[in-house]
Amino acid sequence: DSGVTQTPKHLITATGQRVTLRCSPRSGDLSVYWYQQSLDQGLQFLIHYYNGEERAKGNILERFSAQQFPDLHSELNLSSLELGDSALYFCASSVAHTGELFFGEGSRLTVL
Amino acid sequence: AQSVTQLGSHVSVSEGALVLLRCNYSSSVPPYLFWYVQYPNQGLQLLLKYTSAATLVKGINGFEAEFKKSETSFHLTKPSAHMSDAAEYFCAVSRNFGNEKLTFGTGTRLTIIP
């Protein structure tokens, strides 16, 4: 158990819909990272938040957005969903300056 | 920009045999390199990391990796494979230690043959 909690574990929805994925980092970790894992793209960095502020953006679509709340949990919002958004979405947290990410078990999104 | 290339998307070894998973990096600055493992239906877990302190890095579960600047490589090895090693392994690179925005390779699925 990494200490990072992601909900829901599985989500099935239709094209055009909007979903929210939630992540609770390990206690004390200020950084939250979101990654997308798909068969064709592999593991892609989406976005990084540190103590509520956006620190870095990767290959995140404009239809996707994220935020980190004062209690440090984070949400990834995916809207106008397309078939190609079907993937495993991972959240990871870290203590700064250790080089180590702690990953949750992921949220598997299926868009039909 | 940094990147890593993992040679071989699938590797099969017999139980008790040497495990060798290959990773080559491309970086304009000295990189920080990592190996992560992903067991089925789980998130990724750090195996080991290179942060320039020592070229031979030992990790968990008997794995180790050697940083070779001349070959731009960071291959992962284990002397004797165990059935429990069956998983997907990812090499990753970061430009700055402490900046945990990692760029991952495409992964190598390791199968252990009984």
PDB file of N, CA, C and O in Angstrom, chain A residues 54-84:
ATOM      1  N   GLU A  54      -0.243  25.020  -9.416  1.00  0.00           N
ATOM      2  CA  GLU A  54       0.210  24.266 -10.579  1.00  0.00           C
ATOM      3  C   GLU A  54       1.677  24.532 -10.810  1.00  0.00           C
ATOM      4  O   GLU A  54       2.108  25.694 -10.883  1.00  0.00           O
ATOM      5  N   ARG A  55       2.473  23.467 -10.964  1.00  0.00           N
ATOM      6  CA  ARG A  55       3.914  23.626 -11.141  1.00  0.00           C
ATOM      7  C   ARG A  55       4.384  23.271 -12.549  1.00  0.00           C
ATOM      8  O   ARG A  55       5.343  23.837 -13.050  1.00  0.00           O
ATOM      9  N   ALA A  56       3.744  22.294 -13.157  1.00  0.00           N
ATOM     10  CA  ALA A  56       4.175  21.894 -14.495  1.00  0.00           C
ATOM     11  C   ALA A  56       3.017  21.226 -15.212  1.00  0.00           C
ATOM     12  O   ALA A  56       2.172  20.583 -14.601  1.00  0.00           O
ATOM     13  N   LYS A  57       3.001  21.453 -16.531  1.00  0.00           N
ATOM     14  CA  LYS A  57       1.994  20.822 -17.371  1.00  0.00           C
ATOM     15  C   LYS A  57       2.682  19.969 -18.409  1.00  0.00           C
ATOM     16  O   LYS A  57       3.698  20.357 -18.981  1.00  0.00           O
ATOM     17  N   GLY A  58       2.104  18.831 -18.670  1.00  0.00           N
ATOM     18  CA  GLY A  58       2.614  17.960 -19.713  1.00  0.00           C
ATOM     19  C   GLY A  58       1.648  17.906 -20.863  1.00  0.00           C
ATOM     20  O   GLY A  58       1.105  18.914 -21.289  1.00  0.00           O
ATOM     21  N   ASN A  59       1.413  16.696 -21.347  1.00  0.00           N
ATOM     22  CA  ASN A  59       0.531  16.511 -22.500  1.00  0.00           C
ATOM     23  C   ASN A  59      -0.935  16.470 -22.098  1.00  0.00           C
ATOM     24  O   ASN A  59      -1.640  15.510 -22.399  1.00  0.00           O
ATOM     25  N   ILE A  60      -1.382  17.493 -21.431  1.00  0.00           N
ATOM     26  CA  ILE A  60      -2.765  17.507 -20.954  1.00  0.00           C
ATOM     27  C   ILE A  60      -3.642  18.264 -21.940  1.00  0.00           C
ATOM     28  O   ILE A  60      -3.320  19.376 -22.369  1.00  0.00           O
ATOM     29  N   LEU A  61      -4.732  17.622 -22.341  1.00  0.00           N
ATOM     30  CA  LEU A  61      -5.646  18.225 -23.299  1.00  0.00           C
ATOM     31  C   LEU A  61      -6.389  19.388 -22.663  1.00  0.00           C
ATOM     32  O   LEU A  61      -6.562  19.460 -21.445  1.00  0.00           O
ATOM     33  N   GLU A  62      -6.859  20.303 -23.498  1.00  0.00           N
ATOM     34  CA  GLU A  62      -7.625  21.446 -22.989  1.00  0.00           C
ATOM     35  C   GLU A  62      -8.942  21.000 -22.364  1.00  0.00           C
ATOM     36  O   GLU A  62      -9.490  21.697 -21.508  1.00  0.00           O
ATOM     37  N   ARG A  63      -9.440  19.843 -22.772  1.00  0.00           N
ATOM     38  CA  ARG A  63     -10.687  19.309 -22.199  1.00  0.00           C
ATOM     39  C   ARG A  63     -10.464  18.777 -20.777  1.00  0.00           C
ATOM     40  O   ARG A  63     -11.417  18.456 -20.078  1.00  0.00           O
ATOM     41  N   PHE A  64      -9.212  18.669 -20.381  1.00  0.00           N
ATOM     42  CA  PHE A  64      -8.888  18.149 -19.053  1.00  0.00           C
ATOM     43  C   PHE A  64      -8.435  19.307 -18.169  1.00  0.00           C
ATOM     44  O   PHE A  64      -7.753  20.226 -18.619  1.00  0.00           O
ATOM     45  N   SER A  65      -8.769  19.231 -16.906  1.00  0.00           N
ATOM     46  CA  SER A  65      -8.285  20.223 -15.955  1.00  0.00           C
ATOM     47  C   SER A  65      -8.091  19.549 -14.607  1.00  0.00           C
ATOM     48  O   SER A  65      -8.630  18.476 -14.352  1.00  0.00           O
ATOM     49  N   ALA A  66      -7.326  20.193 -13.767  1.00  0.00           N
ATOM     50  CA  ALA A  66      -7.064  19.614 -12.449  1.00  0.00           C
ATOM     51  C   ALA A  66      -6.945  20.722 -11.434  1.00  0.00           C
ATOM     52  O   ALA A  66      -6.777  21.899 -11.783  1.00  0.00           O
ATOM     53  N   GLN A  67      -7.047  20.347 -10.185  1.00  0.00           N
ATOM     54  CA  GLN A  67      -6.777  21.292  -9.122  1.00  0.00           C
ATOM     55  C   GLN A  67      -6.371  20.524  -7.881  1.00  0.00           C
ATOM     56  O   GLN A  67      -6.662  19.333  -7.742  1.00  0.00           O
ATOM     57  N   GLN A  68      -5.695  21.236  -6.992  1.00  0.00           N
ATOM     58  CA  GLN A  68      -5.330  20.671  -5.698  1.00  0.00           C
ATOM     59  C   GLN A  68      -5.927  21.574  -4.628  1.00  0.00           C
ATOM     60  O   GLN A  68      -5.745  22.795  -4.656  1.00  0.00           O
ATOM     61  N   PHE A  69      -6.610  20.978  -3.703  1.00  0.00           N
ATOM     62  CA  PHE A  69      -7.372  21.710  -2.691  1.00  0.00           C
ATOM     63  C   PHE A  69      -6.521  21.972  -1.450  1.00  0.00           C
ATOM     64  O   PHE A  69      -5.460  21.380  -1.284  1.00  0.00           O
ATOM     65  N   PRO A  70      -7.001  22.864  -0.560  1.00  0.00           N
ATOM     66  CA  PRO A  70      -6.227  23.171   0.658  1.00  0.00           C
ATOM     67  C   PRO A  70      -5.885  21.943   1.496  1.00  0.00           C
ATOM     68  O   PRO A  70      -4.860  21.937   2.176  1.00  0.00           O
ATOM     69  N   ASP A  71      -6.729  20.926   1.454  1.00  0.00           N
ATOM     70  CA  ASP A  71      -6.395  19.717   2.237  1.00  0.00           C
ATOM     71  C   ASP A  71      -5.459  18.804   1.466  1.00  0.00           C
ATOM     72  O   ASP A  71      -5.166  17.700   1.902  1.00  0.00           O
ATOM     73  N   LEU A  72      -4.970  19.253   0.321  1.00  0.00           N
ATOM     74  CA  LEU A  72      -3.977  18.625  -0.554  1.00  0.00           C
ATOM     75  C   LEU A  72      -4.526  17.512  -1.438  1.00  0.00           C
ATOM     76  O   LEU A  72      -3.766  16.999  -2.276  1.00  0.00           O
ATOM     77  N   HIS A  73      -5.791  17.166  -1.318  1.00  0.00           N
ATOM     78  CA  HIS A  73      -6.306  16.201  -2.268  1.00  0.00           C
ATOM     79  C   HIS A  73      -6.439  16.880  -3.623  1.00  0.00           C
ATOM     80  O   HIS A  73      -6.508  18.123  -3.718  1.00  0.00           O
ATOM     81  N   SER A  74      -6.451  16.073  -4.657  1.00  0.00           N
ATOM     82  CA  SER A  74      -6.500  16.622  -6.005  1.00  0.00           C
ATOM     83  C   SER A  74      -7.603  15.963  -6.800  1.00  0.00           C
ATOM     84  O   SER A  74      -8.001  14.823  -6.523  1.00  0.00           O
ATOM     85  N   GLU A  75      -8.118  16.698  -7.765  1.00  0.00           N
ATOM     86  CA  GLU A  75      -9.123  16.163  -8.674  1.00  0.00           C
ATOM     87  C   GLU A  75      -8.710  16.435 -10.113  1.00  0.00           C
ATOM     88  O   GLU A  75      -8.177  17.513 -10.429  1.00  0.00           O
ATOM     89  N   LEU A  76      -8.937  15.449 -10.938  1.00  0.00           N
ATOM     90  CA  LEU A  76      -8.691  15.567 -12.374  1.00  0.00           C
ATOM     91  C   LEU A  76     -10.051  15.503 -13.059  1.00  0.00           C
ATOM     92  O   LEU A  76     -10.782  14.530 -12.898  1.00  0.00           O
ATOM     93  N   ASN A  77     -10.380  16.563 -13.766  1.00  0.00           N
ATOM     94  CA  ASN A  77     -11.662  16.651 -14.454  1.00  0.00           C
ATOM     95  C   ASN A  77     -11.468  16.417 -15.947  1.00  0.00           C
ATOM     96  O   ASN A  77     -10.639  17.073 -16.577  1.00  0.00           O
ATOM     97  N   LEU A  78     -12.233  15.486 -16.479  1.00  0.00           N
ATOM     98  CA  LEU A  78     -12.148  15.142 -17.893  1.00  0.00           C
ATOM     99  C   LEU A  78     -13.512  15.414 -18.513  1.00  0.00           C
ATOM    100  O   LEU A  78     -14.517  14.858 -18.052  1.00  0.00           O
ATOM    101  N   SER A  79     -13.570  16.262 -19.521  1.00  0.00           N
ATOM    102  CA  SER A  79     -14.864  16.620 -20.103  1.00  0.00           C
ATOM    103  C   SER A  79     -14.898  16.307 -21.598  1.00  0.00           C
ATOM    104  O   SER A  79     -13.861  16.022 -22.209  1.00  0.00           O
ATOM    105  N   SER A  80     -16.102  16.366 -22.137  1.00  0.00           N
ATOM    106  CA  SER A  80     -16.319  16.061 -23.565  1.00  0.00           C
ATOM    107  C   SER A  80     -15.557  14.809 -23.955  1.00  0.00           C
ATOM    108  O   SER A  80     -14.791  14.786 -24.928  1.00  0.00           O
ATOM    109  N   LEU A  81     -15.772  13.777 -23.195  1.00  0.00           N
ATOM    110  CA  LEU A  81     -14.971  12.564 -23.331  1.00  0.00           C
ATOM    111  C   LEU A  81     -15.082  11.940 -24.709  1.00  0.00           C
ATOM    112  O   LEU A  81     -16.162  11.912 -25.328  1.00  0.00           O
ATOM    113  N   GLU A  82     -13.951  11.416 -25.165  1.00  0.00           N
ATOM    114  CA  GLU A  82     -13.859  10.719 -26.445  1.00  0.00           C
ATOM    115  C   GLU A  82     -13.402   9.295 -26.186  1.00  0.00           C
ATOM    116  O   GLU A  82     -12.859   8.987 -25.121  1.00  0.00           O
ATOM    117  N   LEU A  83     -13.597   8.434 -27.189  1.00  0.00           N
ATOM    118  CA  LEU A  83     -13.196   7.036 -27.040  1.00  0.00           C
ATOM    119  C   LEU A  83     -11.722   6.921 -26.674  1.00  0.00           C
ATOM    120  O   LEU A  83     -11.320   6.089 -25.863  1.00  0.00           O
ATOM    121  N   GLY A  84     -10.928   7.802 -27.257  1.00  0.00           N
ATOM    122  CA  GLY A  84      -9.492   7.755 -27.044  1.00  0.00           C
ATOM    123  C   GLY A  84      -9.050   8.162 -25.649  1.00  0.00           C
ATOM    124  O   GLY A  84      -7.872   8.028 -25.316  1.00  0.00           O
TER     125      GLY A  84
END
